[in-house]
Every structure is written in C-alpha cells, then in structure tokens.
XYZ file of C-alpha atoms in Angstrom:
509
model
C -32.494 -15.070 15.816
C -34.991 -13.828 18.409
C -36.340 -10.422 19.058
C -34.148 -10.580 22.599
C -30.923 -10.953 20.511
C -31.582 -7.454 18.755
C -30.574 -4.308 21.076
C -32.635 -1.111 20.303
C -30.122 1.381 19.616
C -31.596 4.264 17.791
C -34.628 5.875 16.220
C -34.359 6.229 12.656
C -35.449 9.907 12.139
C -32.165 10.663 14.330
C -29.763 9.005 11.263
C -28.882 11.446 8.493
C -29.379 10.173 5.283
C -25.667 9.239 3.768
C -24.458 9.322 6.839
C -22.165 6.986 9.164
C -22.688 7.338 12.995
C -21.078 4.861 15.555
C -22.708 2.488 18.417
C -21.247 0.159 20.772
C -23.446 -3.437 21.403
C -22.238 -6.126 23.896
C -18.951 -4.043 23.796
C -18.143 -4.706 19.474
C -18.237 -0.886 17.814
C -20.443 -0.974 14.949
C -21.306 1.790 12.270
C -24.783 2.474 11.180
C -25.635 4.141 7.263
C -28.642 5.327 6.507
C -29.083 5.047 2.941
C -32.989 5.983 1.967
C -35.354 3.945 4.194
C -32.393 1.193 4.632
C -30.508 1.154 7.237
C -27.093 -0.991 7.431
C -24.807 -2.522 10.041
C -21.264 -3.159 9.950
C -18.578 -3.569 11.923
C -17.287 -0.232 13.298
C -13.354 -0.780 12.849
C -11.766 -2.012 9.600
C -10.022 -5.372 9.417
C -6.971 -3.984 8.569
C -5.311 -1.896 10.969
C -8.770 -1.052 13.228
C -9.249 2.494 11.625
C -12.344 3.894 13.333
C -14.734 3.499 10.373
C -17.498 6.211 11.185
C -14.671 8.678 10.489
C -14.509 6.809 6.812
C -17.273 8.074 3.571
C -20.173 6.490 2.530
C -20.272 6.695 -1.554
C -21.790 5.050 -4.562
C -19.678 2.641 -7.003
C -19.938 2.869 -10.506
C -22.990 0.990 -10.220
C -24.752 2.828 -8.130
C -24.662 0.845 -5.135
C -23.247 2.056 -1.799
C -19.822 1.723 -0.347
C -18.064 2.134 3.011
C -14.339 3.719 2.759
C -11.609 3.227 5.233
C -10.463 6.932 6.457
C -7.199 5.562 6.672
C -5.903 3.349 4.155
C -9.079 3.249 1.663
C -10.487 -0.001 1.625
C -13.598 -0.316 0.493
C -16.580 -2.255 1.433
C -20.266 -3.103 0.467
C -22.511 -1.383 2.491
C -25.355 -4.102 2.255
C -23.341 -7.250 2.982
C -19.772 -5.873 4.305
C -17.696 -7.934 1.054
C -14.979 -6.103 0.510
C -14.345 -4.653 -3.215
C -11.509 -2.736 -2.865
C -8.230 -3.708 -0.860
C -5.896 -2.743 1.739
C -7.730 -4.939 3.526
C -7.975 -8.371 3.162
C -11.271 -9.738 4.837
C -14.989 -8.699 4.554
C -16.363 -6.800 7.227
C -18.711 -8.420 9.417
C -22.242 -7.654 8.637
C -24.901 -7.308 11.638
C -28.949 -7.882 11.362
C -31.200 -4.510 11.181
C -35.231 -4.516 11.460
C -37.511 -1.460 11.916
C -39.856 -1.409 14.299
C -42.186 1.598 14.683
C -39.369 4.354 13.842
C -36.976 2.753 15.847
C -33.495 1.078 14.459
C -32.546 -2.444 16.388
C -29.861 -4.042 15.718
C -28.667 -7.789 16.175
C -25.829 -8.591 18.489
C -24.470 -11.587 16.527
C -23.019 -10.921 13.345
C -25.249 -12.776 10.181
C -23.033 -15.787 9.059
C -21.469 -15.264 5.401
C -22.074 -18.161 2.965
C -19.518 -19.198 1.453
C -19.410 -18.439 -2.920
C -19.734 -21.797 -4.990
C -16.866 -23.455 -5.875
C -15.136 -22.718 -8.960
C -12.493 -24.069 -11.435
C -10.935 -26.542 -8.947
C -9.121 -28.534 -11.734
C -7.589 -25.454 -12.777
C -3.574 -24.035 -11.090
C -2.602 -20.909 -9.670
C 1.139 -19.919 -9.845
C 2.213 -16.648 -8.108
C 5.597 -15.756 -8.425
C 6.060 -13.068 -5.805
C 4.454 -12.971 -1.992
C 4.076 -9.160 -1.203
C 1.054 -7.202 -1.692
C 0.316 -8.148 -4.946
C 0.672 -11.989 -4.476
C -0.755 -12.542 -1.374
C -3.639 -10.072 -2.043
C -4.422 -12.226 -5.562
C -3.980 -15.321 -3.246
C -7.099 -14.420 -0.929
C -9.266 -12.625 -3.427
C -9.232 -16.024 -5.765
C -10.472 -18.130 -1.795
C -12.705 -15.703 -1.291
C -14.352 -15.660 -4.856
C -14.507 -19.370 -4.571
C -11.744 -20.226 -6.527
C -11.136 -24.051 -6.066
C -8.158 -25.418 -7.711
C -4.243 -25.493 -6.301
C -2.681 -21.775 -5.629
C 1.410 -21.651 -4.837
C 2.927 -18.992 -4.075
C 6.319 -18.501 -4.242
C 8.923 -16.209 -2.209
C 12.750 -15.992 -1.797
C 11.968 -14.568 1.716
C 11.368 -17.796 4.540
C 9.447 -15.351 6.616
C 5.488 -15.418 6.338
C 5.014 -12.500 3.657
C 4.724 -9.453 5.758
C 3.917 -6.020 5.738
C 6.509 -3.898 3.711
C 4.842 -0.204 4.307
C 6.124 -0.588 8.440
C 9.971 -1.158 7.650
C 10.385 2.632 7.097
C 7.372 3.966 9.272
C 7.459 1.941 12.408
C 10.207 -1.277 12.831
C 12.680 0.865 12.525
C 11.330 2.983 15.567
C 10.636 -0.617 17.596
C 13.293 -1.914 20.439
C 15.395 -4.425 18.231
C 13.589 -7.259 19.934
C 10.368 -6.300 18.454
C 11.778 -4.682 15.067
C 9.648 -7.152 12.910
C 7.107 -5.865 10.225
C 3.633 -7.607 10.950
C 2.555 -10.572 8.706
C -0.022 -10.177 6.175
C -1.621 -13.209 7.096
C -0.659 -15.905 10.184
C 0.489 -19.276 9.365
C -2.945 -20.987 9.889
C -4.367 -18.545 6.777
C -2.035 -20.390 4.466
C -2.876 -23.996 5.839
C -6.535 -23.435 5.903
C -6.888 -21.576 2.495
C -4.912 -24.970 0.737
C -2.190 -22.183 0.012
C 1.154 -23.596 -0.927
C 4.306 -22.367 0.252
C 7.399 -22.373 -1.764
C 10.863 -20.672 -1.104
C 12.854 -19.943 -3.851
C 14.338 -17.710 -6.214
C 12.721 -17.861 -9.555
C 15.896 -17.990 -12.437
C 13.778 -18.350 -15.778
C 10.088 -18.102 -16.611
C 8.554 -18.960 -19.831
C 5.304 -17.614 -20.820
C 4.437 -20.086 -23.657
C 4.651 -23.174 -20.986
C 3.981 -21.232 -18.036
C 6.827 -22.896 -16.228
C 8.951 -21.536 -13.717
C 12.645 -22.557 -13.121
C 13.959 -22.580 -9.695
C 17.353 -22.330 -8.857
C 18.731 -25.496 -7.308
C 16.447 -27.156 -10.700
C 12.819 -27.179 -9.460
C 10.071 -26.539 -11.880
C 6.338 -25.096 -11.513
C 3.652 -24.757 -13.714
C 0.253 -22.949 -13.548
C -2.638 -22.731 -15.648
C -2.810 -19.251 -14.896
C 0.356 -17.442 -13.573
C 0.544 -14.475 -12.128
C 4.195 -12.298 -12.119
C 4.287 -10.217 -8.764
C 8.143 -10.134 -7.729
C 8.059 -6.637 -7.181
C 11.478 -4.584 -7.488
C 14.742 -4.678 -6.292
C 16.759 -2.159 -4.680
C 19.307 0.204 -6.877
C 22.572 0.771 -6.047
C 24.708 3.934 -7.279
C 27.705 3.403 -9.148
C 29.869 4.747 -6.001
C 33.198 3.563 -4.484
C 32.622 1.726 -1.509
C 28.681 1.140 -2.066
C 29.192 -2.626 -1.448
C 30.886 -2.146 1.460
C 29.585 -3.325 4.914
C 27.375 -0.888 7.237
C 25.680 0.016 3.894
C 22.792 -0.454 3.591
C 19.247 -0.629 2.002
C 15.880 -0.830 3.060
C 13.688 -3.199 1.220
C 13.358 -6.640 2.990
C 12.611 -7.596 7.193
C 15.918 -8.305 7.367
C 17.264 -5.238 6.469
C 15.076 -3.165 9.082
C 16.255 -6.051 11.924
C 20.041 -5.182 10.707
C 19.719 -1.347 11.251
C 17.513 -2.001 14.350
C 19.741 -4.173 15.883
C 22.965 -1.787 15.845
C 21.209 1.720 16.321
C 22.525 3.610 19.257
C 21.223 7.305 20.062
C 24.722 8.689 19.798
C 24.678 7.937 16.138
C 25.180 9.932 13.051
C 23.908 8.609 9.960
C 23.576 9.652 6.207
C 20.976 8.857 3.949
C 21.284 8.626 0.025
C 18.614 10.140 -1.340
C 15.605 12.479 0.107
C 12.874 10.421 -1.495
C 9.714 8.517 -0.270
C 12.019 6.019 1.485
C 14.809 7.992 2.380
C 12.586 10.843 4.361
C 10.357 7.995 6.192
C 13.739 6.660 7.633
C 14.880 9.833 8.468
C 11.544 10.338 10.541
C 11.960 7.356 12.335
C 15.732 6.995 12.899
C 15.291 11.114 14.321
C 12.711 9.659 16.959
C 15.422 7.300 18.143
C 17.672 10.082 18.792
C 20.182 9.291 15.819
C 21.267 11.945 14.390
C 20.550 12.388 10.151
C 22.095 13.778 7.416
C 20.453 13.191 3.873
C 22.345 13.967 0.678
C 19.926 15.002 -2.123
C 20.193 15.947 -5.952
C 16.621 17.916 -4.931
C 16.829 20.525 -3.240
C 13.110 20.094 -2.483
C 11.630 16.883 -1.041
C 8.845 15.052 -3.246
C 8.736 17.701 -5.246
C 7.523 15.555 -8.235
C 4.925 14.190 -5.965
C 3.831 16.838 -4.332
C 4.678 20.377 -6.074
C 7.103 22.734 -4.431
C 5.095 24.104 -2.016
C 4.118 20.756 -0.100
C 7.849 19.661 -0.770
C 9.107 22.853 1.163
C 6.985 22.119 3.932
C 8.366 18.639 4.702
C 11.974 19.945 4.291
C 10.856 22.530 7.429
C 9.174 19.802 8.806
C 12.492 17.729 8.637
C 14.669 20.525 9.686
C 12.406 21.577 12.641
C 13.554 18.086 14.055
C 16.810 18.392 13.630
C 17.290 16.264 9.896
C 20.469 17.953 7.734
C 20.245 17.985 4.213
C 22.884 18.245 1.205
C 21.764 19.096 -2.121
C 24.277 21.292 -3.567
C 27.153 18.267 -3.611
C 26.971 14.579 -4.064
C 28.418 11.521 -2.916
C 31.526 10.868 -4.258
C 32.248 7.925 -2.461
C 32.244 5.685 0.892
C 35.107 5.560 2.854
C 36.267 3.202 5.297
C 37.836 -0.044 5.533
C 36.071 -2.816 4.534
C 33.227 -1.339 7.384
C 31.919 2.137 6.219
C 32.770 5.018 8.264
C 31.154 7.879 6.454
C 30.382 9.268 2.503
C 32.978 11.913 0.918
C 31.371 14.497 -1.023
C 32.479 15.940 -4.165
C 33.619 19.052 -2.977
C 35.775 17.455 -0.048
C 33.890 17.266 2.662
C 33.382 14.199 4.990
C 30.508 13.228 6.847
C 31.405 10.651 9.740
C 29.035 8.155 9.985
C 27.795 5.265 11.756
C 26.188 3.413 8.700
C 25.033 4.719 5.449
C 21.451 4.283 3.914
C 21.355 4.233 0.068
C 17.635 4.622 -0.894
C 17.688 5.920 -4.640
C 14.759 4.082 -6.369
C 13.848 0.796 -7.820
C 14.366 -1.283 -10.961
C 11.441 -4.227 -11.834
C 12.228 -7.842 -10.570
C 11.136 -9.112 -13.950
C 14.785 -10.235 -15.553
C 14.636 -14.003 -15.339
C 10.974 -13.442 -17.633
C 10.996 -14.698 -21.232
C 9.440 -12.878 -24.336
C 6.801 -10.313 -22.880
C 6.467 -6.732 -23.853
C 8.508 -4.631 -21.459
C 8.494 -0.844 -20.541
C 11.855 1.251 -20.300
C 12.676 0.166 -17.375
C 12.237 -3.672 -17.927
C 8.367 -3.804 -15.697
C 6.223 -6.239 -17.671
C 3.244 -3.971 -19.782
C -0.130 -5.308 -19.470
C -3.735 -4.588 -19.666
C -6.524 -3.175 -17.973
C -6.781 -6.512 -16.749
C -3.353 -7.304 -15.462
C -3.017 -9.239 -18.871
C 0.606 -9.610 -20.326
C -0.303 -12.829 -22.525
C -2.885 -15.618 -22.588
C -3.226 -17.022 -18.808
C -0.113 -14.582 -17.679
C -0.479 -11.416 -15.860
C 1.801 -9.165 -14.495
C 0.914 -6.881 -10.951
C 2.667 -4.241 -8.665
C 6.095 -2.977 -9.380
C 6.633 -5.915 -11.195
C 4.288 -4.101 -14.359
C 3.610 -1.037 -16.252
C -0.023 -0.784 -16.659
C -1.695 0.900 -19.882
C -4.081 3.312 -19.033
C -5.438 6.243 -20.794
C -3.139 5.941 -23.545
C -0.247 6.093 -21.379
C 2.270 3.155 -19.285
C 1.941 3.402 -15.577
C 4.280 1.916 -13.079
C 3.199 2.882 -9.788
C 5.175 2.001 -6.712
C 2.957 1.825 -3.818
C 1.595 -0.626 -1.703
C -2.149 -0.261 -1.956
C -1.867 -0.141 -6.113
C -0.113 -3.475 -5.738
C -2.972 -4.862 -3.968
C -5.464 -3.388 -6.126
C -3.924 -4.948 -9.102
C -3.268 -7.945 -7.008
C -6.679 -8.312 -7.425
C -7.742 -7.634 -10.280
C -5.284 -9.933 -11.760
C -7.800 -12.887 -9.452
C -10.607 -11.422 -10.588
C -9.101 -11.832 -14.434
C -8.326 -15.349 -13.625
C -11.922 -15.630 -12.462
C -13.424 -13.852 -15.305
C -14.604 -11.266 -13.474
C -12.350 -8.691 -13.938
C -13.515 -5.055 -13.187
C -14.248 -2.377 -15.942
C -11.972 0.286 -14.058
C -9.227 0.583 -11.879
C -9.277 2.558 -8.880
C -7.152 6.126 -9.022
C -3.378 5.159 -7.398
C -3.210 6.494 -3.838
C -0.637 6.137 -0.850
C 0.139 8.004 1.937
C 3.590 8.813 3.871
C 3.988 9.089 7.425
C 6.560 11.793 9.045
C 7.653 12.972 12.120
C 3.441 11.956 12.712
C 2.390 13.723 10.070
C 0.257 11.732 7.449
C 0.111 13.115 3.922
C -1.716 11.592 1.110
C -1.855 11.572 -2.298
C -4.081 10.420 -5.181
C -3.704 10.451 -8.345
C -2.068 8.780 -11.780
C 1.640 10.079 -12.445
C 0.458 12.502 -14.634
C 2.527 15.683 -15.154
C 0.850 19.057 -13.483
C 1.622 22.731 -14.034
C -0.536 24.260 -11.190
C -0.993 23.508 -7.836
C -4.118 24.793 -5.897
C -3.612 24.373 -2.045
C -7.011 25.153 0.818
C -5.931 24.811 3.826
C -3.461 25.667 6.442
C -0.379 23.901 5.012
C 2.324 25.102 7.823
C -0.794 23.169 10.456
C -0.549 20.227 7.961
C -4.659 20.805 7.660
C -4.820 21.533 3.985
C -5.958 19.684 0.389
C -4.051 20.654 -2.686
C -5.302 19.811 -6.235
C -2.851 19.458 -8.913
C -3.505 20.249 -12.436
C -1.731 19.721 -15.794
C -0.873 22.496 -19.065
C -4.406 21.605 -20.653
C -6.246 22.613 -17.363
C -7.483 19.080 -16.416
C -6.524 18.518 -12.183
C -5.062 15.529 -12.549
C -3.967 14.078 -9.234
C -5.178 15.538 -5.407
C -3.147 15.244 -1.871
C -3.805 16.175 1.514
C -3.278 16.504 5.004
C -6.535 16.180 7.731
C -8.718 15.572 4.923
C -9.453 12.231 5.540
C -12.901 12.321 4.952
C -12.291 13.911 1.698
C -9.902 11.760 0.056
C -12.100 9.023 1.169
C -14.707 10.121 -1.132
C -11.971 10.935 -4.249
C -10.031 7.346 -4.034
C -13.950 6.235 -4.819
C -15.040 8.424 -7.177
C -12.083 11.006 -8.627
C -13.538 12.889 -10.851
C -17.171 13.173 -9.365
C -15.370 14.480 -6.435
C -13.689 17.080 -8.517
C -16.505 18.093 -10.650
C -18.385 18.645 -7.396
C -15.682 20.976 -6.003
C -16.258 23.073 -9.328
C-alpha cells in the first residue's frame, strides 16, 4: 500500500491514552485506541447490529492484552487485529493500517486483508443438534478457527436460523408483512462455510455412539456432537390452554401469527409478568392494543432486578397504559373452541382478543440418553461445555457448573458464549473462564441491563436517577460479596464489567 492510500487524520498527542475516539475516511467510520505508543484502527460500527463503537470500552483480557467492547450488546474484539473473542457478534471487525509519522496518526483507507487460520481436523464431524444461538454461533467459531472437517446442523424450524431476541422486542411491533425476525446468517453463509442443513426433529440421541435418530428414521453421527436444542415453551395446567387464539411466543411463526391478526381495538391478556411477558406487553402497547397481564408477582423481575428496579418497570408499564393482576389467577380460558378471554379465580372475566401464556421454560433435552441432568432435565456439563467424551451440551439446553454451583442461564448472549466455547473445546482450545452472564431487556424504549450469575442477593445499592432510567445498581448477597450489577445509561460501564467483573467492582471500592 502506498503512502497516498493512508489519509492523515490526527496527531497523536491529541489521543488519550485508553481511549476510543471516532473518524470518518472515504465515508467508512472507524475508531482509533491509543494504547501506549500504539495506536489501532478498527472499524467504527460493530458487525452485529452497527452499535456506534467509540461509545463501547477499551479493557484488558485476562492476559493482558487489549479489547474493544460493544456498548450495546458486548461483543468483544482484539484491539490489535479486530478477531473477535467474545460473541454477540459473529464476524471479526475489520482491521485498518496505522504508521506514525512525525507525531502525526495516518491511517490506511483499505482495510488489511485477514489470512485465513490453517486448516484443522478436516477428517474429523461436527453434529449440532439445535440452530439458535448456541448452534449457529459454535457453527462459525469452528470456520473461523479453521476447523476443516463436515459440520451439520440440525433444526425442526425450515426457516434460516434467525434472531430469537426481536420476536418480543421488535416483530411484533412490524406491519404483518414485515413481522419476520432477521436471520443470523443469509443463505450464502451456509453454502460457502460447507455448512449442512438438516430439518428435523431429533427423537433419540445416544451419547456412547453419538448418533442421532430422526423421526421419519434418519440417522447422524458426529465425532464431536454438540446438544443446543434450547427449551420449549410451558404450558399451565389450565382449562382451555390448548385452545385456539392461545398462544406462545417462542418460534417466527408464532410472532407472524399474533402479527398477522393484531388490530388496535384489541384487548389482550398476558400470562405471566416475566422477561417475555413484559417485552410483549411493550410492544403490543405501541400498536395500540390494549394489555392486561395476570401475575403471581406483584412486582416485575423482582428476582432479577430487586424490588426497587421491579417497581419502576411496573410504573413504567402503567404510565402506558399496561393493567396488571396479581392478587387472583387464571382459573381458566373460556370460549368455544376460539378463546374469548381468561376467568379469574375470584369471578371475574377479562374479554379478550387472544391470550399470551408466557410462564417459563423447560430444557429440550428429553429424547437424550444417559447424561447427568439438573432438576429440571438441562444437560450438566463443564467449564468446557463437556457432558461426556466428544459431547457437549450449550444454552438452555445445559446447566453449567461453576463455582461450586449449576447454572442454567436463559439468555441469548450466554448461549452464544457457550456456543463457543463448546468450538473452541472441540478445537482444543477451550478458554480458562467464562464470561459473567449478561442480557438486556428493552421496554416501552427503555434498555435495562443486567450482569451477573443467578446468585441470590440481600442488598441492593442503586446511583443514579432510577425514575430517569439513568442509574447502576449493584446487588450483593448475605456474606457481603456484590454478586451481580444492572443498569440503565451506563453503557460505558457495563461495558467494562461484562470484561472484567470483579476488577470493575474492586475499583468502585
């Protein structure tokens, strides 16, 4: 590359150390870091959903070396080359030329080519059972670690896999034409990546042979296989749950059903005032449907958040005009054969155009063979996504052992992040830690996030101006030890945490 392909863009006393400041060359946003004399350049926006990354944190792994953070949605990337290390993204970021000349910073306007990693284990087989976040993220972290042998990956769904975090935040806010949940990867990914395809629902898997049975008789083996069928919906025990008009919210096709029939002049209730059910309520609200959810908690999140946050989003709710029931449940559905509303146990009726049951998740994992389970049937395995030799478990699909303790942790990004380190374990490269669980929730277009294990706290110590939704709250258990943080227009700061957890505490005293 010659000296006229570089653009001189700043002088380097003007860069703070640690620091991430934004530029704009030949139109592309990139993000400069000053770290010491070095000076890196990286794309400015993040591969996953275009978060602005100078708004992200620049941090040190637990080697040392420096990382870039997503402000958004946390993935992290190598500030030298751009490789990404920690998900929700998918790609590397692209990594642009720097020289120093004479106290000033110039920068290259084409992006340095990658080279590709060797080539690795190609007479060796891949089977994923499972194509959401955990699959599809183990999927493209084994290509882009070189791995070289056959990878299928198997789904019940015919759609590309797809992103499952927008059915409750945004399709269900979309006209019904455009009420799809964006694809985790296009069709050409797939094809190019020598990623097979297979639709299907698994009915028996034995560890021992690590072959999977098929219903309709087909059978797949893998050298390595990796469980990652994630959950399915639970339904009460209620008269008139399997009736029609009721619904759940777990797959594309269940957002495209509610999409399709919503009409402003609706009334709906929702079962349950959880993660799920409060997201929905957001969105249906900004269609103009009316909402009524029916609660055993008479404080939202509460177990996630502490009372105080939880008290917040119910005001939040009920400033937009959201109902909610806690001091009577559902005692059944009525209607007939189409539901027309949910009867309370102390008489009452609520009309109602549909009904939304959203009351948890069990593990996907009953058609598995002889593996150690946890009480609610999620596969248990390792620090390294290890439930026996060559099988490994990820996402809501397993209950992870961690500090002494089993973990099943129902979030996207956790799926991902086991996703892949359950490739890297296949690779033998798996890490020596696993990144603190984080997610976020998005209401009525206000983001909260938390970050933390599902620890138990006691305590909860809130900064901030919570009714302004400006605020970080740190959570801490009966011995004293904080144990999980959340926030709201913190960004920067829970950027730094999902990296480093406790260093970030023990620098906040």
């Amino acid at each position: 590359m010659t000296a006229s392909e570089f653009r001189d863009v700043v002088a380097l006393d003007v860069l703070e150390d640690g620091q991430i400041s934004s530029f704009n060359i030949k139109g592309t946003p990139i993000v400069l870091i000053r770290d010491g004399e070095q000076v890196h350049a990286l794309g400015g926006k993040c591969p996953h959903k275009e978060a602005p990354l100078d708004q992200g944190a620049f941090c040190r792994n637990e080697g040392g070396g420096g990382v870039l953070v997503c402000p958004w949605h946390k993935a992290v990337f190598d500030v030298v080359d751009g490789a990404l290390q920690e998900p929700v993204a998918l790609d590397n970021l692209p990594r642009y030329p720097v020289n120093i000349i004479e106290g000033r910073v110039l920068v290259g306007t084409e992006p340095v080519s990658r080279v590709d990693p060797p080539a690795r284990q190609a007479q060796e087989s891949v089977l994923i059972l499972g194509a959401g976040a955990a699959g599809v993220t183990a999927a493209t972290t084994l290509r882009l670690h070189g791995f070289a042998g056959s990878i299928t990956l198997v789904s019940e769904e015919t759609e590309l896999p797809y992103d499952r975090t927008a059915l409750s935040k945004t399709v269900l806010v979309s006209d019904p034409d455009k009420a799809h949940a964006p694809p985790l990867r296009n069709k050409e990914f797939y094809e190019n990546n020598r990623i097979t395809r297979v639709t299907g629902h698994v009915v028996s898997f034995d560890p021992v042979s690590k072959i999977a049975s098929l219903e309709g008789g087909q059978e797949l083996r893998g050298d390595h296989v990796l469980i990652a069928t994630g959950a399915r919906i639970q339904r009460p025990d209620i008269p008139g749950v399997d009736m029609k008009n009721v619904f759940t919210l777990h797959r594309e096709e269940d957002a495209e059903k509610i999409a399709s029939i919503l009409k402003p002049e609706h009334a709906i209730t929702i079962i349950g005032g959880g993660f799920i059910g409060l997201e929905v309520a957001s969105s249906l609200r900004q269609r103009g449907v009316g909402v009524t959810i029916v609660s055993r908690s008479a404080v939202p999140m509460e177990k996630q958040f502490g009372r105080e946050v939880g008290l917040r989003l119910l005001q939040l709710h009920e400033e937009n005009g959201v109902a909610f029931i806690c001091d009577s449940m559902v005692a059944k559905i009525y209607g007939d054969q189409h539901a027309q509303g949910v009867e309370l146990e102390d008489g009452m009726r609520l009309p109602s155009a549909f009904v939304l049951v959203g009351v948890g998740v069990k593990p996907e994992t009953g058609y598995v063979r002889g593996l150690e389970r946890d009480e609610d049937g999620a596969i248990v395995v390792d620090e390294t996504m290890k439930a026996a030799p060559g099988v490994y478990a990820a996402g809501d699909s397993s209950a992870l052992r961690h500090n002494g303790g089993l973990h099943r942790i129902e979030h996207w990004r956790h799926a991902q992040v086991q996703g892949r380190i359950a490739a890297l374990s296949i690779l033998g490269e798996a890490p020596s830690s696993i990144p603190t669980p984080w997610f976020w929730t998005q209401q009525f277009g206000k983001k909260i996030e938390r970050l933390g294990w599902d620890e138990a706290f006691e305590t909860v110590h809130l900064e901030g101006d919570l009714k302004g939704f400006s605020f970080l709250a740190t959570y801490v258990a009966a011995d004293g030890r904080p144990v999980a943080l959340a926030g709201a227009g913190h960004a920067y700061d829970l950027a730094r945490a999902a990296m480093d957890f406790d260093g970030f505490l023990a620098e906040r005293g």
